[in-house]
């Protein structure tokens, strides 16, 4: 009788034990934007805690214009795609470090960044590449890493390749938590159109993820968007107003104030303290999701 009771108790407890041992899906972060996302701070000026600890768990797939992420991950090390001076970092290096400390397990970054790039095709954009989500534009050009001019196609196609090549094969599965975004300086001449343009970019990424994964939750993918430092020569109050308008109407669009961040001598790019400040504030939002 006692033996039967013990067996019954064990059978009852097994599902509870199995549930407790379930591994959470791997965290995936998407990151995109222009130079202040690409990185313009020398690696020698990384925060001391990053120099001390480095990165153990962060894997990334990095695309930049014609340079492709190729749907492959590698250990994260702050750098930009620049033959002359690649050793530079942006706010996201701080986000990833803090995420490492929280998770203590492998996670994945898919990043697309290129300095001086605009959404609006009416704006001047580096290498004539744009983030535009306009159907007419996307229908006539290929991804920037495949001989075309679309940064948005390069970004989303690399996301899809990363899913096919690696993320979908993870035994624990994966969960795309959010997209980090800092861009808008190059759109200041068409600031009145930035609300519609950025809204379309966000919708395009979300729709792509829903169609690719079949998961409707990505229709509400959180987006964390940084503003400009006060005194930035390329900042635009109208662009910030567009971001804030999106935040008001979309509970999953989060605007992080960077008006008090400090800048380099060029009065365009965040310095080490400014990039760190924005990274910590973006992480604070990410932690609540």
Short mmCIF file of C-alpha atoms in Angstrom, two decimals:
data_model
loop_
_atom_site.label_atom_id
_atom_site.label_comp_id
_atom_site.label_asym_id
_atom_site.label_seq_id
_atom_site.Cartn_x
_atom_site.Cartn_y
_atom_site.Cartn_z
CA UNK A 1 0.00 0.00 0.00
CA UNK A 2 2.78 2.42 0.96
CA UNK A 3 4.68 1.52 -2.21
CA UNK A 4 1.65 2.37 -4.34
CA UNK A 5 1.26 5.72 -2.61
CA UNK A 6 4.94 6.58 -3.22
CA UNK A 7 4.68 5.63 -6.89
CA UNK A 8 1.55 7.74 -7.26
CA UNK A 9 3.25 10.72 -5.65
CA UNK A 10 6.28 10.36 -7.93
CA UNK A 11 4.05 10.23 -11.01
CA UNK A 12 2.26 13.36 -9.83
CA UNK A 13 5.51 15.24 -9.23
CA UNK A 14 7.23 14.33 -12.50
CA UNK A 15 5.37 16.92 -14.65
CA UNK A 16 6.18 19.59 -12.08
CA UNK A 17 9.88 18.71 -12.10
CA UNK A 18 9.95 18.61 -15.91
CA UNK A 19 8.26 21.99 -16.09
CA UNK A 20 10.76 23.48 -13.64
CA UNK A 21 13.66 22.23 -15.78
CA UNK A 22 12.35 23.74 -19.03
CA UNK A 23 14.89 26.04 -20.68
CA UNK A 24 13.65 29.45 -21.76
CA UNK A 25 13.91 30.38 -25.44
CA UNK A 26 17.07 32.16 -26.53
CA UNK A 27 16.70 35.94 -26.54
CA UNK A 28 17.12 37.71 -29.89
CA UNK A 29 17.54 41.48 -30.28
CA UNK A 30 17.29 43.38 -33.56
CA UNK A 31 19.32 46.59 -33.93
CA UNK A 32 19.28 49.11 -36.78
CA UNK A 33 20.05 52.70 -37.68
CA UNK A 34 22.66 55.14 -38.94
CA UNK A 35 25.99 56.34 -37.51
CA UNK A 36 25.06 56.61 -33.84
CA UNK A 37 23.87 53.00 -34.06
CA UNK A 38 26.79 51.96 -36.23
CA UNK A 39 29.30 53.25 -33.67
CA UNK A 40 31.63 56.23 -33.64
CA UNK A 41 33.41 55.87 -30.27
CA UNK A 42 36.90 54.33 -30.21
CA UNK A 43 37.11 50.93 -28.53
CA UNK A 44 39.82 52.27 -26.24
CA UNK A 45 37.02 54.33 -24.66
CA UNK A 46 34.75 51.38 -23.87
CA UNK A 47 33.49 51.45 -20.28
CA UNK A 48 35.96 49.88 -17.84
CA UNK A 49 33.53 47.12 -16.91
CA UNK A 50 33.30 45.99 -20.54
CA UNK A 51 37.10 46.07 -20.90
CA UNK A 52 37.34 43.99 -17.72
CA UNK A 53 34.65 41.40 -18.43
CA UNK A 54 34.27 41.35 -22.19
CA UNK A 55 31.46 39.29 -23.73
CA UNK A 56 30.92 35.57 -23.16
CA UNK A 57 27.41 34.87 -24.41
CA UNK A 58 26.57 37.47 -27.05
CA UNK A 59 26.49 36.27 -30.67
CA UNK A 60 25.77 38.64 -33.54
CA UNK A 61 25.14 38.79 -37.26
CA UNK A 62 26.22 42.17 -38.60
CA UNK A 63 25.33 43.79 -41.91
CA UNK A 64 26.32 47.25 -43.10
CA UNK A 65 25.28 48.39 -46.56
CA UNK A 66 27.02 46.15 -49.09
CA UNK A 67 28.59 44.12 -46.26
CA UNK A 68 26.30 41.17 -45.52
CA UNK A 69 25.50 39.39 -42.30
CA UNK A 70 25.13 36.22 -44.42
CA UNK A 71 22.70 34.68 -41.97
CA UNK A 72 25.60 33.66 -39.73
CA UNK A 73 26.41 34.42 -36.10
CA UNK A 74 29.80 35.00 -34.51
CA UNK A 75 30.95 36.14 -31.06
CA UNK A 76 30.17 39.82 -30.54
CA UNK A 77 33.07 42.24 -30.52
CA UNK A 78 32.34 45.96 -30.96
CA UNK A 79 33.30 47.08 -34.44
CA UNK A 80 32.03 48.81 -37.56
CA UNK A 81 32.50 47.93 -41.22
CA UNK A 82 35.35 50.30 -42.01
CA UNK A 83 38.75 49.28 -43.37
CA UNK A 84 40.57 52.27 -41.91
CA UNK A 85 39.20 52.30 -38.38
CA UNK A 86 36.93 49.36 -37.54
CA UNK A 87 37.42 49.38 -33.77
CA UNK A 88 34.48 51.54 -32.73
CA UNK A 89 31.34 51.04 -30.64
CA UNK A 90 27.86 52.44 -30.06
CA UNK A 91 25.21 52.44 -27.32
CA UNK A 92 24.19 48.88 -28.18
CA UNK A 93 27.51 47.51 -26.86
CA UNK A 94 26.36 48.63 -23.40
CA UNK A 95 22.90 47.10 -23.89
CA UNK A 96 24.44 43.74 -24.79
CA UNK A 97 26.82 43.82 -21.83
CA UNK A 98 24.00 44.48 -19.37
CA UNK A 99 21.90 41.78 -21.03
CA UNK A 100 24.79 39.35 -20.57
CA UNK A 101 24.89 40.07 -16.87
CA UNK A 102 21.17 39.41 -16.61
CA UNK A 103 20.87 36.29 -18.76
CA UNK A 104 24.15 34.44 -18.23
CA UNK A 105 23.35 32.30 -21.27
CA UNK A 106 23.73 32.61 -25.05
CA UNK A 107 21.67 35.27 -26.83
CA UNK A 108 21.66 36.66 -30.36
CA UNK A 109 21.88 40.04 -32.08
CA UNK A 110 20.95 40.80 -35.69
CA UNK A 111 22.21 44.25 -36.63
CA UNK A 112 22.12 46.43 -39.74
CA UNK A 113 23.72 49.88 -39.58
CA UNK A 114 25.27 52.39 -41.93
CA UNK A 115 26.23 55.98 -41.20
CA UNK A 116 24.53 58.86 -42.97
CA UNK A 117 21.52 56.91 -44.16
CA UNK A 118 17.93 58.12 -44.49
CA UNK A 119 14.53 56.50 -44.70
CA UNK A 120 13.09 59.01 -47.15
CA UNK A 121 14.32 58.67 -50.71
CA UNK A 122 14.02 62.46 -51.09
CA UNK A 123 16.87 62.80 -48.56
CA UNK A 124 20.55 62.43 -49.27
CA UNK A 125 21.74 59.05 -48.03
CA UNK A 126 25.16 57.43 -47.88
CA UNK A 127 25.95 55.25 -50.92
CA UNK A 128 22.44 56.15 -52.11
CA UNK A 129 21.08 53.43 -49.81
CA UNK A 130 17.78 53.98 -47.95
CA UNK A 131 15.63 52.42 -45.23
CA UNK A 132 12.43 53.23 -47.13
CA UNK A 133 9.51 50.82 -46.74
CA UNK A 134 7.63 52.35 -49.69
CA UNK A 135 6.32 49.61 -51.97
CA UNK A 136 7.37 51.44 -55.13
CA UNK A 137 10.95 51.74 -53.84
CA UNK A 138 11.22 48.15 -52.63
CA UNK A 139 9.77 46.80 -55.86
CA UNK A 140 12.55 48.33 -57.95
CA UNK A 141 15.64 47.56 -55.87
CA UNK A 142 17.28 44.60 -54.16
CA UNK A 143 18.88 44.37 -50.74
CA UNK A 144 21.97 46.54 -50.31
CA UNK A 145 24.14 43.48 -49.68
CA UNK A 146 22.94 41.85 -52.89
CA UNK A 147 23.75 44.64 -55.32
CA UNK A 148 20.72 46.83 -54.57
CA UNK A 149 20.08 49.88 -52.43
CA UNK A 150 17.57 48.75 -49.79
CA UNK A 151 18.91 48.63 -46.25
CA UNK A 152 15.53 47.41 -45.02
CA UNK A 153 15.63 44.40 -47.32
CA UNK A 154 19.21 43.64 -46.27
CA UNK A 155 18.11 43.79 -42.62
CA UNK A 156 15.01 41.63 -42.89
CA UNK A 157 16.52 39.14 -45.32
CA UNK A 158 19.41 38.62 -42.92
CA UNK A 159 16.90 38.11 -40.10
CA UNK A 160 15.22 35.42 -42.20
CA UNK A 161 18.56 33.77 -43.03
CA UNK A 162 19.57 33.77 -39.35
CA UNK A 163 16.26 32.11 -38.48
CA UNK A 164 16.69 29.45 -41.17
CA UNK A 165 20.37 28.76 -40.55
CA UNK A 166 20.53 28.84 -36.78
CA UNK A 167 17.71 30.17 -34.63
CA UNK A 168 15.08 27.69 -35.82
CA UNK A 169 17.48 24.85 -34.97
CA UNK A 170 18.03 25.83 -31.34
CA UNK A 171 16.59 23.10 -29.10
CA UNK A 172 15.29 25.71 -26.66
CA UNK A 173 13.74 27.82 -29.45
CA UNK A 174 14.10 31.59 -29.71
CA UNK A 175 12.18 34.74 -28.87
CA UNK A 176 12.74 38.07 -30.65
CA UNK A 177 12.36 40.50 -27.76
CA UNK A 178 12.71 43.93 -29.34
CA UNK A 179 14.23 46.16 -31.99
CA UNK A 180 16.65 48.93 -31.02
CA UNK A 181 16.63 51.94 -33.36
CA UNK A 182 18.58 55.18 -33.56
CA UNK A 183 18.25 57.08 -36.81
CA UNK A 184 16.68 60.25 -38.17
CA UNK A 185 19.51 62.75 -38.56
CA UNK A 186 19.61 62.17 -42.31
CA UNK A 187 15.83 62.63 -42.58
CA UNK A 188 15.80 66.10 -41.04
CA UNK A 189 15.20 67.82 -44.41
CA UNK A 190 11.96 65.84 -44.73
CA UNK A 191 11.07 65.82 -41.04
CA UNK A 192 7.38 66.37 -41.77
CA UNK A 193 7.35 62.95 -43.42
CA UNK A 194 9.30 61.13 -40.69
CA UNK A 195 6.24 59.97 -38.77
CA UNK A 196 4.81 58.15 -41.78
CA UNK A 197 8.21 56.90 -42.90
CA UNK A 198 9.27 55.47 -39.55
CA UNK A 199 5.83 54.00 -38.91
CA UNK A 200 6.10 52.19 -42.26
CA UNK A 201 9.56 50.83 -41.42
CA UNK A 202 8.32 49.45 -38.09
CA UNK A 203 5.25 47.94 -39.76
CA UNK A 204 7.42 46.34 -42.46
CA UNK A 205 9.72 44.66 -39.91
CA UNK A 206 6.80 43.46 -37.80
CA UNK A 207 4.91 42.11 -40.81
CA UNK A 208 8.03 40.37 -42.08
CA UNK A 209 8.49 38.62 -38.73
CA UNK A 210 4.86 37.51 -38.57
CA UNK A 211 5.03 36.09 -42.09
CA UNK A 212 8.41 34.45 -41.53
CA UNK A 213 7.68 32.85 -38.16
CA UNK A 214 3.89 32.45 -38.26
CA UNK A 215 3.76 34.06 -34.81
CA UNK A 216 1.20 36.84 -34.54
CA UNK A 217 2.87 38.29 -31.45
CA UNK A 218 5.49 39.90 -33.65
CA UNK A 219 2.82 42.22 -35.02
CA UNK A 220 3.43 44.02 -31.72
CA UNK A 221 7.22 43.68 -31.56
CA UNK A 222 8.55 46.26 -29.08
CA UNK A 223 10.67 49.00 -30.63
CA UNK A 224 13.05 51.07 -28.49
CA UNK A 225 14.00 54.33 -30.19
CA UNK A 226 16.57 56.88 -29.01
CA UNK A 227 16.36 60.64 -29.55
CA UNK A 228 19.19 63.13 -30.20
CA UNK A 229 21.53 64.98 -27.90
CA UNK A 230 20.75 68.64 -27.30
CA UNK A 231 22.99 70.70 -29.53
CA UNK A 232 23.41 68.01 -32.16
CA UNK A 233 24.01 69.71 -35.51
CA UNK A 234 21.88 67.06 -37.19
CA UNK A 235 19.15 66.71 -34.58
CA UNK A 236 15.57 67.63 -35.42
CA UNK A 237 12.76 68.49 -33.05
CA UNK A 238 10.22 67.51 -35.71
CA UNK A 239 11.82 64.08 -36.01
CA UNK A 240 11.59 63.69 -32.23
CA UNK A 241 7.97 64.83 -32.31
CA UNK A 242 7.28 62.09 -34.85
CA UNK A 243 8.83 59.51 -32.52
CA UNK A 244 6.76 60.77 -29.59
CA UNK A 245 3.60 60.66 -31.70
CA UNK A 246 4.29 57.00 -32.48
CA UNK A 247 4.84 56.33 -28.79
CA UNK A 248 1.48 57.89 -27.94
CA UNK A 249 -0.44 55.71 -30.38
CA UNK A 250 1.58 52.49 -30.09
CA UNK A 251 2.09 51.00 -26.61
CA UNK A 252 4.95 48.89 -27.97
CA UNK A 253 6.94 51.83 -29.33
CA UNK A 254 9.22 53.30 -26.68
CA UNK A 255 11.13 56.58 -26.98
CA UNK A 256 14.29 57.01 -24.91
CA UNK A 257 15.34 60.58 -24.22
CA UNK A 258 18.97 61.28 -25.10
CA UNK A 259 18.76 65.07 -25.00
CA UNK A 260 21.24 65.22 -22.09
CA UNK A 261 23.74 62.86 -23.69
CA UNK A 262 27.15 64.31 -24.47
CA UNK A 263 28.69 64.56 -27.93
CA UNK A 264 32.06 64.40 -29.62
CA UNK A 265 33.70 67.53 -31.02
CA UNK A 266 31.83 67.07 -34.29
CA UNK A 267 28.58 67.82 -32.41
CA UNK A 268 26.91 64.92 -34.21
CA UNK A 269 28.05 61.66 -32.65
CA UNK A 270 27.72 60.54 -29.04
CA UNK A 271 30.96 60.43 -27.10
CA UNK A 272 31.72 57.53 -24.74
CA UNK A 273 29.64 58.96 -21.88
CA UNK A 274 26.73 59.80 -24.20
CA UNK A 275 26.70 56.35 -25.82
CA UNK A 276 26.86 54.68 -22.42
CA UNK A 277 24.00 56.83 -21.12
CA UNK A 278 21.74 55.93 -24.04
CA UNK A 279 22.68 52.25 -23.80
CA UNK A 280 21.78 52.09 -20.12
CA UNK A 281 18.45 53.83 -20.71
CA UNK A 282 17.60 51.51 -23.59
CA UNK A 283 18.44 48.53 -21.42
CA UNK A 284 16.15 49.85 -18.66
CA UNK A 285 13.25 49.70 -21.14
CA UNK A 286 14.31 46.29 -22.46
CA UNK A 287 14.36 44.91 -18.93
CA UNK A 288 10.65 45.74 -18.51
CA UNK A 289 9.53 43.84 -21.60
#
